[in-house]
Coordinates of C-alpha atoms in Angstrom, one line a residue:
Chain A
X333 CA 2.2 -38.4 -11.3
X334 CA -0.9 -39.0 -13.4
X335 CA 0.0 -41.5 -16.1
X336 CA -2.9 -40.3 -18.2
X337 CA -1.5 -36.7 -18.2
X338 CA 0.0 -35.4 -21.4
X339 CA 3.6 -35.6 -22.4
X340 CA 4.9 -32.0 -22.5
X341 CA 7.7 -30.9 -24.8
X342 CA 9.3 -27.6 -23.8
X343 CA 10.8 -25.9 -26.8
X344 CA 9.3 -26.0 -30.3
X345 CA 12.4 -26.0 -32.5
X346 CA 13.9 -28.8 -34.5
X347 CA 14.4 -31.1 -31.6
X348 CA 11.0 -30.4 -30.0
X349 CA 9.1 -31.1 -33.2
X350 CA 11.0 -34.3 -33.8
X351 CA 10.4 -35.6 -30.3
X352 CA 6.6 -35.1 -31.0
X353 CA 6.7 -36.9 -34.4
X354 CA 8.9 -39.7 -33.1
X355 CA 6.6 -40.3 -30.1
X356 CA 3.8 -40.9 -32.6
X357 CA 6.0 -43.2 -34.6
X358 CA 7.0 -45.0 -31.4
X359 CA 3.3 -45.7 -30.9
X360 CA 2.4 -43.1 -28.2
X361 CA -1.4 -42.5 -28.3
X362 CA -1.9 -40.0 -25.5
X363 CA -2.0 -36.3 -25.4
X364 CA 1.0 -34.4 -26.7
X365 CA 1.7 -30.7 -26.2
X366 CA 4.5 -28.8 -27.8
X367 CA 5.2 -25.5 -26.0
X368 CA 7.1 -22.7 -27.8
X369 CA 8.1 -19.3 -26.4
X370 CA 8.3 -17.6 -29.8
X371 CA 5.4 -16.2 -31.8
X372 CA 6.2 -18.2 -34.9
X373 CA 5.3 -21.8 -35.6
X374 CA 8.4 -24.1 -35.6
X375 CA 10.9 -23.0 -38.2
X376 CA 14.3 -24.0 -39.5
X377 CA 17.3 -22.0 -38.1
X378 CA 20.2 -22.9 -40.4
X379 CA 19.0 -20.5 -43.2
X380 CA 18.8 -17.6 -40.8
X381 CA 22.6 -16.9 -41.2
X382 CA 22.6 -17.8 -44.8
X383 CA 20.1 -17.2 -47.6
X384 CA 17.4 -15.7 -45.2
X385 CA 19.7 -12.8 -44.5
X386 CA 20.0 -12.0 -48.2
X387 CA 16.3 -12.6 -49.0
X388 CA 14.1 -12.7 -46.0
X389 CA 10.7 -14.1 -47.1
X390 CA 7.5 -15.3 -45.6
X391 CA 7.6 -17.3 -42.4
X392 CA 5.9 -20.2 -44.1
X393 CA 8.9 -20.6 -46.4
X394 CA 11.0 -21.3 -43.3
X395 CA 8.5 -23.5 -41.6
X396 CA 9.8 -26.8 -40.3
X397 CA 6.5 -28.5 -40.9
X398 CA 3.1 -27.4 -42.1
X399 CA 0.2 -27.1 -39.7
X400 CA -1.3 -30.2 -41.4
X401 CA 1.7 -32.2 -40.3
X402 CA 1.2 -31.4 -36.6
X403 CA -2.6 -32.0 -36.9
X404 CA -2.1 -35.3 -38.6
X405 CA 0.1 -36.4 -35.7
X406 CA -2.2 -34.9 -33.1
X407 CA 0.5 -32.7 -31.7
X408 CA -1.0 -29.6 -30.0
X409 CA 1.1 -26.5 -30.3
X410 CA 1.1 -23.6 -27.9
X411 CA 3.1 -20.6 -29.1
X412 CA 4.2 -17.5 -27.2
X413 CA 4.0 -19.5 -24.0
X414 CA 6.7 -19.1 -21.4
X415 CA 7.5 -21.8 -18.8
X416 CA 8.8 -20.3 -15.6
X417 CA 9.4 -23.4 -13.5
X418 CA 9.1 -27.1 -13.2
X419 CA 7.8 -28.8 -10.1
X420 CA 9.1 -32.3 -10.4
X421 CA 7.6 -33.5 -7.1
X422 CA 4.1 -32.6 -8.4
X423 CA 4.9 -33.2 -12.1
X424 CA 3.7 -29.8 -13.2
X425 CA 4.9 -27.0 -15.3
X426 CA 4.3 -23.4 -14.2
X427 CA 3.6 -20.9 -17.0
X428 CA 4.1 -17.2 -16.9
X429 CA 0.4 -16.7 -17.3
X430 CA -0.1 -18.4 -13.9
X431 CA -1.5 -21.6 -15.4
X432 CA -0.2 -24.9 -14.3
X433 CA 0.1 -27.9 -16.6
X434 CA 0.3 -31.5 -15.4
X435 CA 2.6 -33.9 -17.2
X436 CA 3.2 -37.6 -17.1
X437 CA 6.5 -37.2 -18.8
X438 CA 8.5 -34.2 -19.9
X439 CA 11.0 -33.4 -22.7
X440 CA 13.3 -30.4 -22.8
X441 CA 14.2 -29.0 -26.2
X442 CA 15.0 -25.5 -25.0
X443 CA 17.9 -24.9 -27.4
X444 CA 20.7 -22.4 -26.8
X445 CA 21.1 -18.7 -26.2
X446 CA 23.5 -16.5 -28.1
X447 CA 26.4 -15.7 -25.9
X448 CA 26.4 -12.0 -25.0
X449 CA 29.4 -9.7 -25.1
X450 CA 30.2 -8.8 -21.5
X451 CA 31.7 -5.4 -22.5
X452 CA 30.9 -1.7 -22.2
X453 CA 28.6 -0.6 -25.0
X454 CA 27.2 -4.1 -25.7
X455 CA 23.7 -2.7 -25.2
X456 CA 24.0 0.0 -27.8
X457 CA 21.6 0.1 -30.7
X458 CA 22.6 -1.9 -33.8
X459 CA 24.6 -4.3 -31.7
X460 CA 22.9 -7.6 -32.8
X461 CA 23.2 -11.3 -32.3
X462 CA 21.6 -14.1 -34.2
X463 CA 19.3 -16.8 -32.8
X464 CA 15.8 -16.3 -33.9
X465 CA 13.9 -15.4 -37.1
X466 CA 13.3 -11.9 -35.7
X467 CA 17.1 -11.5 -35.0
X468 CA 17.8 -12.5 -38.6
X469 CA 15.3 -9.9 -39.9
X470 CA 16.9 -7.2 -37.8
X471 CA 20.4 -8.1 -38.9
X472 CA 19.3 -8.2 -42.6
X473 CA 17.8 -4.7 -42.2
X474 CA 20.9 -3.4 -40.4
X475 CA 23.2 -4.8 -43.1
X476 CA 21.1 -3.1 -45.8
X477 CA 21.3 0.2 -44.0
X478 CA 25.0 -0.1 -43.7
X479 CA 25.3 -0.9 -47.4
X480 CA 23.2 2.1 -48.3
X481 CA 25.1 4.5 -45.9
X482 CA 28.5 3.0 -46.9
X483 CA 29.3 2.2 -43.3
X484 CA 31.0 -1.1 -42.4
X485 CA 29.4 -4.1 -40.8
X486 CA 31.7 -5.4 -38.0
X487 CA 31.4 -9.0 -37.1
X488 CA 32.8 -10.1 -33.8
X489 CA 33.8 -13.8 -34.0
X490 CA 35.3 -15.8 -36.9
X491 CA 33.2 -18.9 -36.4
X492 CA 30.4 -20.4 -38.5
X493 CA 27.7 -17.8 -37.7
X494 CA 30.1 -14.8 -38.0
X495 CA 31.5 -16.0 -41.3
X496 CA 28.1 -16.8 -42.8
X497 CA 26.9 -13.4 -41.8
X498 CA 30.0 -11.8 -43.3
X499 CA 29.5 -13.7 -46.6
X500 CA 25.8 -12.7 -46.7
X501 CA 26.7 -9.0 -45.9
X502 CA 29.2 -9.0 -48.8
X503 CA 26.5 -10.3 -51.1
X504 CA 24.3 -7.4 -50.0
X505 CA 27.1 -5.0 -50.9
X506 CA 28.2 -3.9 -47.4
X507 CA 31.8 -3.5 -46.3
X508 CA 32.7 -6.1 -43.7
X509 CA 35.3 -6.4 -41.0
X510 CA 35.6 -9.6 -39.0
X511 CA 37.3 -9.4 -35.7
X512 CA 38.6 -12.7 -34.4
X513 CA 40.4 -13.1 -31.1
X514 CA 42.4 -16.1 -32.1
X515 CA 45.1 -16.3 -34.8
X516 CA 42.8 -18.0 -37.4
X517 CA 39.2 -18.7 -38.4
X518 CA 37.0 -21.5 -37.0
X519 CA 40.0 -22.5 -34.9
X520 CA 38.1 -24.6 -32.4
X521 CA 36.8 -27.0 -35.0
X522 CA 39.1 -27.1 -38.0
X523 CA 42.7 -27.7 -38.9
X524 CA 44.8 -24.7 -40.0
X525 CA 44.7 -25.8 -43.7
X526 CA 40.9 -25.4 -43.7
X527 CA 41.0 -22.1 -41.8
X528 CA 43.5 -20.8 -44.4
X529 CA 41.2 -21.8 -47.3
X530 CA 38.4 -19.8 -45.7
X531 CA 40.7 -16.9 -45.0
X532 CA 41.7 -16.7 -48.7
X533 CA 38.0 -17.0 -49.7
X534 CA 36.8 -14.2 -47.5
X535 CA 39.7 -11.9 -48.4
X536 CA 39.1 -12.6 -52.1
X537 CA 35.5 -11.4 -51.5
X538 CA 36.8 -8.2 -49.9
X539 CA 36.3 -9.0 -46.2
X540 CA 38.8 -7.4 -43.9
X541 CA 39.9 -10.1 -41.4
X542 CA 41.6 -9.0 -38.2
X543 CA 43.2 -11.7 -36.1
X544 CA 44.2 -11.6 -32.4
X545 CA 41.6 -8.9 -32.0
X546 CA 40.7 -8.4 -28.3
X547 CA 37.5 -6.3 -28.2
X548 CA 37.5 -4.0 -25.2
X549 CA 34.6 -1.6 -25.8
X550 CA 31.8 -0.7 -28.2
X551 CA 31.6 3.1 -28.7
X552 CA 28.5 4.9 -29.8
X553 CA 26.7 8.2 -30.3
X554 CA 23.0 8.8 -29.8
X555 CA 22.5 5.3 -28.5
X556 CA 23.8 3.8 -31.7
X557 CA 27.1 1.9 -32.1
X558 CA 29.8 3.7 -34.2
X559 CA 33.0 1.8 -33.5
X560 CA 34.5 -1.2 -32.0
X561 CA 37.7 -0.7 -30.0
X562 CA 40.3 -3.4 -29.6
X563 CA 43.1 -3.8 -27.0
X564 CA 45.8 -2.6 -29.4
X565 CA 44.0 0.8 -29.4
X566 CA 42.5 0.5 -32.9
X567 CA 39.0 1.7 -33.5
X568 CA 37.0 -0.2 -36.2
X569 CA 34.3 2.0 -37.6
X570 CA 30.9 0.2 -37.5
X571 CA 27.4 0.9 -38.9
X572 CA 26.3 -2.2 -37.1
X573 CA 27.9 -5.0 -35.1
X574 CA 27.0 -8.6 -35.3
X575 CA 28.2 -10.6 -32.3
X576 CA 28.9 -14.3 -33.2
X577 CA 30.9 -15.6 -30.2
X578 CA 29.0 -18.8 -29.7
X579 CA 26.0 -20.1 -27.8
X580 CA 25.2 -21.3 -24.3
X581 CA 22.9 -24.3 -23.9
X582 CA 19.6 -23.1 -22.3
X583 CA 19.5 -25.4 -19.3
X584 CA 18.0 -22.7 -16.9
X585 CA 14.6 -24.4 -16.3
X586 CA 16.2 -27.8 -15.9
X587 CA 19.0 -26.6 -13.6
X588 CA 16.5 -24.7 -11.4
X589 CA 14.5 -27.9 -11.1
X590 CA 17.5 -29.7 -9.8
X591 CA 18.4 -31.8 -12.9
X592 CA 22.1 -32.6 -13.4
X593 CA 23.5 -29.8 -15.7
X594 CA 26.9 -28.7 -16.7
X595 CA 26.6 -26.0 -19.3
X596 CA 23.8 -28.1 -20.7
X597 CA 21.4 -30.7 -19.5
X598 CA 23.4 -33.8 -18.9
X599 CA 22.0 -36.8 -20.9
X600 CA 23.2 -40.2 -21.8
X601 CA 23.3 -41.5 -25.3
X602 CA 19.6 -42.4 -25.1
X603 CA 18.8 -38.7 -24.2
X604 CA 17.8 -39.6 -20.6
X605 CA 18.4 -37.0 -17.9
X606 CA 19.0 -37.6 -14.2
X607 CA 15.2 -37.8 -13.8
X608 CA 13.6 -41.0 -15.2
X609 CA 10.5 -39.2 -16.4
X610 CA 12.4 -36.4 -18.2
X611 CA 14.4 -36.5 -21.4
X612 CA 16.3 -33.7 -23.3
X613 CA 17.4 -33.3 -26.9
X614 CA 19.3 -30.8 -29.1
X615 CA 21.3 -27.7 -28.4
X616 CA 20.3 -27.6 -24.7
X617 CA 22.1 -30.9 -23.9
X618 CA 25.5 -32.0 -22.8
X619 CA 25.9 -35.7 -23.7
X620 CA 28.0 -37.9 -21.5
X621 CA 30.3 -40.0 -23.7
X622 CA 31.7 -43.5 -22.8
X623 CA 35.0 -41.9 -21.6
X624 CA 33.2 -39.6 -19.3
X625 CA 33.6 -36.4 -21.3
X626 CA 30.6 -34.2 -22.1
X627 CA 29.8 -33.5 -25.7
X628 CA 27.9 -30.3 -26.7
X629 CA 26.8 -30.2 -30.3
X630 CA 24.8 -27.5 -32.0
X631 CA 23.5 -29.0 -35.2
X632 CA 20.3 -30.1 -36.9
X633 CA 21.5 -33.7 -36.9
X634 CA 22.1 -33.7 -33.2
X635 CA 18.7 -32.3 -32.6
X636 CA 16.9 -34.8 -34.8
X637 CA 18.8 -37.9 -33.7
X638 CA 18.7 -37.1 -30.0
X639 CA 15.0 -36.4 -30.4
X640 CA 14.5 -39.8 -31.8
X641 CA 16.4 -41.3 -28.8
X642 CA 14.4 -39.1 -26.4
X643 CA 11.0 -40.3 -27.8
X644 CA 12.1 -43.9 -27.6
X645 CA 13.3 -43.4 -24.0
X646 CA 9.9 -41.9 -23.1
X647 CA 8.4 -45.1 -24.4
X648 CA 10.8 -47.2 -22.3
X649 CA 13.0 -48.2 -25.2
X650 CA 16.8 -47.6 -25.8
X651 CA 17.7 -46.1 -29.1
X652 CA 21.2 -44.7 -28.6
X653 CA 22.5 -42.0 -30.9
X654 CA 26.1 -42.9 -31.7
X655 CA 26.4 -41.9 -35.4
X656 CA 29.2 -39.6 -36.4
X657 CA 28.2 -36.0 -35.9
X658 CA 27.9 -34.0 -39.2
X659 CA 27.4 -30.4 -39.9
X660 CA 27.4 -28.0 -42.9
X661 CA 28.1 -24.4 -43.7
X662 CA 27.5 -22.3 -46.8
X663 CA 29.9 -19.4 -47.5
X664 CA 29.8 -17.8 -51.0
X665 CA 30.0 -20.7 -53.4
X666 CA 31.6 -23.1 -51.0
X667 CA 29.7 -25.9 -49.3
X668 CA 31.6 -27.0 -46.2
X669 CA 30.5 -30.4 -44.9
X670 CA 32.1 -31.8 -41.7
X671 CA 31.7 -35.2 -40.2
X672 CA 33.2 -36.7 -37.1
X673 CA 35.0 -34.9 -34.2
X674 CA 38.5 -33.8 -35.0
X675 CA 39.4 -33.0 -31.4
X676 CA 42.6 -34.8 -30.5
X677 CA 43.9 -35.4 -34.1
X678 CA 47.6 -36.0 -34.7
X679 CA 47.7 -36.0 -38.5
X680 CA 45.8 -34.3 -41.3
X681 CA 45.9 -35.6 -44.9
X682 CA 44.3 -33.6 -47.7
X683 CA 42.7 -34.9 -50.9
X684 CA 41.8 -32.7 -53.8
X685 CA 42.6 -29.2 -55.0
X686 CA 43.5 -26.7 -52.2
X687 CA 43.5 -23.7 -54.4
X688 CA 40.2 -24.1 -56.2
X689 CA 39.2 -24.9 -53.4
X690 CA 37.7 -28.4 -53.7
X691 CA 39.4 -30.5 -51.2
X692 CA 38.9 -32.5 -48.0
X693 CA 41.0 -32.6 -44.8
X694 CA 41.1 -36.1 -43.2
X695 CA 41.8 -36.1 -39.5
X696 CA 43.6 -39.1 -38.0
X697 CA 44.4 -40.1 -34.5
X698 CA 47.0 -42.9 -34.2
X699 CA 46.4 -43.6 -37.9
X700 CA 42.6 -44.0 -37.4
X701 CA 40.2 -41.7 -39.2
X702 CA 38.2 -39.6 -36.8
X703 CA 36.8 -36.7 -38.9
X704 CA 36.7 -35.2 -42.3
X705 CA 36.1 -31.6 -43.5
X706 CA 35.1 -31.3 -47.1
X707 CA 35.0 -28.1 -49.2
X708 CA 32.9 -28.7 -52.4
X709 CA 33.8 -32.4 -52.2
X710 CA 30.4 -34.0 -51.6
X711 CA 31.6 -37.5 -52.4
X712 CA 34.3 -37.4 -49.8
X713 CA 31.8 -36.3 -47.2
X714 CA 29.2 -38.9 -48.0
X715 CA 31.7 -41.7 -48.1
X716 CA 33.5 -40.6 -45.0
X717 CA 30.2 -40.4 -43.1
X718 CA 29.5 -44.0 -44.0
X719 CA 33.1 -45.1 -43.1
X720 CA 32.9 -43.4 -39.7
X721 CA 29.4 -44.7 -38.9
X722 CA 30.6 -48.2 -39.5
X723 CA 33.9 -47.9 -37.7
X724 CA 35.9 -48.2 -40.9
X725 CA 39.2 -46.3 -41.6
X726 CA 41.3 -45.8 -44.6
X727 CA 45.1 -45.4 -43.9
X728 CA 46.6 -42.0 -44.2
X729 CA 48.5 -43.3 -47.2
X730 CA 45.3 -44.4 -48.9
X731 CA 43.8 -41.0 -48.4
X732 CA 46.9 -39.3 -49.8
X733 CA 46.8 -41.5 -52.9
X734 CA 44.4 -39.7 -55.3
X735 CA 43.9 -42.9 -57.3
X736 CA 42.7 -44.8 -54.2
X737 CA 38.9 -45.0 -54.1
X738 CA 37.4 -44.7 -50.6
X739 CA 34.3 -46.3 -51.9
X740 CA 36.3 -49.6 -52.3
X741 CA 36.4 -49.8 -48.5
X742 CA 32.6 -49.6 -48.3
X743 CA 32.3 -52.2 -51.1
X744 CA 34.6 -54.5 -49.3
X745 CA 32.4 -54.1 -46.2
X746 CA 29.4 -54.7 -48.4
X747 CA 28.0 -51.3 -47.5
X748 CA 27.9 -50.0 -51.1
X749 CA 26.3 -51.4 -54.2
X750 CA 28.2 -51.5 -57.4
X751 CA 26.4 -48.4 -58.8
X752 CA 27.7 -46.2 -56.0
X753 CA 29.9 -43.5 -57.4
Chain B
X1295 CA -2.7 -28.3 -59.1
X1296 CA -0.5 -31.3 -59.9
X1297 CA -1.0 -34.4 -57.7
X1298 CA 1.8 -36.3 -56.1
X1299 CA 1.3 -39.7 -54.5
X1300 CA 3.5 -40.9 -51.7
X1301 CA 3.9 -44.5 -50.6
X1302 CA 5.0 -44.3 -46.9
X1303 CA 7.4 -46.8 -45.4
X1304 CA 4.6 -48.8 -43.9
X1305 CA 2.8 -49.0 -47.2
X1306 CA 0.1 -46.4 -46.6
X1307 CA -0.6 -44.3 -49.7
X1308 CA -1.4 -40.6 -49.7
X1309 CA -2.0 -38.2 -52.5
X1310 CA -1.4 -34.5 -52.2
X1311 CA -2.2 -31.5 -54.3
X1312 CA 1.1 -29.7 -54.7
X1313 CA 1.7 -26.1 -55.8
X1314 CA 3.7 -26.1 -59.0
X1315 CA 7.2 -24.9 -58.2
X1316 CA 7.3 -26.6 -54.8
X1317 CA 9.5 -29.6 -54.2
X1318 CA 8.3 -33.2 -53.6
X1319 CA 10.1 -33.0 -50.2
X1320 CA 8.6 -29.6 -49.1
X1321 CA 5.0 -30.8 -49.9
X1322 CA 5.6 -34.0 -47.9
X1323 CA 7.0 -32.4 -44.8
X1324 CA 4.2 -29.8 -44.8
X1325 CA 1.6 -32.5 -44.9
X1326 CA 3.3 -34.8 -42.4
X1327 CA 4.2 -37.6 -44.7
X1328 CA 6.2 -40.3 -42.9
X1329 CA 9.5 -41.3 -44.3
X1330 CA 11.2 -38.0 -45.2
X1331 CA 13.5 -36.3 -42.8
X1332 CA 15.0 -33.5 -44.9
X1333 CA 17.5 -32.5 -42.2
X1334 CA 19.2 -29.9 -44.3
X1335 CA 16.0 -28.3 -45.4
X1336 CA 16.5 -28.8 -49.1
X1337 CA 20.1 -27.8 -49.6
X1338 CA 21.2 -31.1 -51.1
X1339 CA 23.6 -31.5 -48.1
X1340 CA 22.3 -34.5 -46.2
X1341 CA 20.5 -37.1 -48.3
X1342 CA 17.7 -37.7 -45.8
X1343 CA 14.9 -37.1 -48.3
X1344 CA 15.7 -40.1 -50.4
X1345 CA 12.8 -41.5 -52.5
X1346 CA 12.2 -44.1 -55.2
X1347 CA 10.4 -42.7 -58.2
X1348 CA 7.8 -45.1 -59.6
X1349 CA 7.3 -45.9 -63.3
X1350 CA 6.8 -44.2 -65.6
X1351 CA 7.9 -41.0 -64.0
X1352 CA 11.7 -41.5 -63.7
X1353 CA 12.3 -40.7 -67.3
X1354 CA 10.1 -37.6 -67.2
X1355 CA 12.2 -35.9 -64.5
X1356 CA 15.3 -33.8 -65.3
X1357 CA 18.3 -36.0 -64.5
X1358 CA 20.1 -35.5 -61.1
X1359 CA 22.6 -32.7 -60.9
X1360 CA 26.2 -33.7 -60.2
X1361 CA 25.7 -32.8 -56.5
X1362 CA 22.6 -34.9 -56.2
X1363 CA 24.2 -37.8 -58.0
X1364 CA 27.1 -37.7 -55.5
X1365 CA 24.8 -37.5 -52.5
X1366 CA 22.8 -40.4 -53.8
X1367 CA 25.9 -42.6 -53.9
X1368 CA 25.7 -43.1 -50.1
X1369 CA 22.1 -42.8 -49.0
X1370 CA 21.2 -44.8 -45.8
X1371 CA 18.7 -47.1 -47.4
X1372 CA 19.3 -49.2 -50.5
X1373 CA 20.2 -47.2 -53.5
X1374 CA 18.3 -48.3 -56.6
X1375 CA 18.3 -47.1 -60.2
X1376 CA 15.2 -45.0 -59.4
X1377 CA 16.6 -43.3 -56.3
X1378 CA 16.3 -39.5 -56.2
X1379 CA 16.5 -36.8 -53.5
X1380 CA 13.0 -35.4 -53.2
X1381 CA 14.2 -31.9 -52.3
X1382 CA 15.6 -31.7 -55.8
X1383 CA 12.4 -32.7 -57.6
X1384 CA 10.4 -29.6 -58.5
X1385 CA 6.7 -30.3 -59.1
X1386 CA 5.2 -29.0 -62.4
X1387 CA 2.0 -29.6 -64.2
X1388 CA 3.6 -32.1 -66.6
X1389 CA 4.4 -34.2 -63.5
X1390 CA 0.7 -34.5 -62.4
X1391 CA 0.4 -38.1 -61.1
X1392 CA 4.1 -38.4 -60.0
X1393 CA 4.4 -41.3 -57.5
X1394 CA 7.3 -41.8 -55.1
X1395 CA 8.0 -44.6 -52.6
X1396 CA 9.8 -43.7 -49.4
X1397 CA 12.5 -45.9 -47.8
X1398 CA 12.3 -47.3 -44.3
X1399 CA 15.2 -45.2 -43.1
X1400 CA 16.9 -41.9 -44.0
X1401 CA 19.8 -41.8 -41.5

């Protein structure tokens, strides 16, 4: 390995850009190359399933950073560049163009791939999934055609992406059917009381929700999808189909190079991989927790915070990411904010108005707060985030008491000033 | 074009020409100003674009919305009377000269 060779970052999304910026903040003075396989400069993905579907605009409006920003930080950007292999023994990257690039250290920020539907008809025209800015543009156009032709948009999957697409499609005037295999929405990550609130919300906006729907086949004519068939024999007419059944961490290059992977590049809480000269951050990772479990998170916060850890690790410093994970989703006029990991909860206590809805679900495990989902309850989210980050927990009784102020716990711990709401 | 001045966490001062209608946050991330993260991209959902508005500009800005005020209640760095979220500050000609100081941490 040539210690003067550049640090290479594979993947130019949220995590990749942040690794570059954080390396400069950590004092790295050498060459830095950010390699992206898309045509567009680094952009934000969260709006792709939200307002961008309704109003696609110029790429610059979605840019993660301006070109000036990368120049100022001396981060070279190569777009439309495909890495085909890593040679760890020689410390080189092989590009599809045939070129080889030397590295001193390497960072993976390769993101995730949309999970494909392994069913007959999945390759028909107008069967779409969402990952990139181009995907978002194609889905937006397909929804508009459906609205104009009065043909339904069928969304497969009642998770975040599927529901955000459904909400956007309703705003564009299309009929929408959501097919969910399980008995409720977002069931992997939320309590039934939260699922039910979103069920009411989508139904009130005219979305047809079908639960327990086992999709068996997509049927088409002239190469274009026309219906989605489910195991109960029903056929759901479709002008287009949006598949939102989750993502798979893109660990292909890392796995092929022999790095430890398990549906994601395995990293510790400092973003280090099984190779001391390679780090990884963002959607492509599976983080080993203290109890041995692997945590896969797909969120901006995870990308940014792991990237900071990764940059520090490349400079030989430990900067573990242990903050409570948080996430948000916009559907109609509801802002859903989630913090913590609710997996393993044994009690849920709500606070606020369930019907409006403007409430939060507080998840407890053995009477200790582990996660909070907030619907239009910003103050609950912000306070809970601080509580979880500092290992503080209200009791379930305190949460149930509308008069009790969560902020008082932060004040007692001297984490809030008197002016805090 | 209105000018906005940023005081970065390490004390460096940079002045940008900002298009009217753009936000103080957007202009900063485009130009590579240190000290603003803006993880949610301007949706008032994360409070990682916290800034301190310098005199005399605080009173010339529209007051924070209810959402912004709630987000400000638990920012990572110290909250001060002149704390605002820069994604919610829209630049206009009357704000030419606006100066904001950026905290040493956002998350």
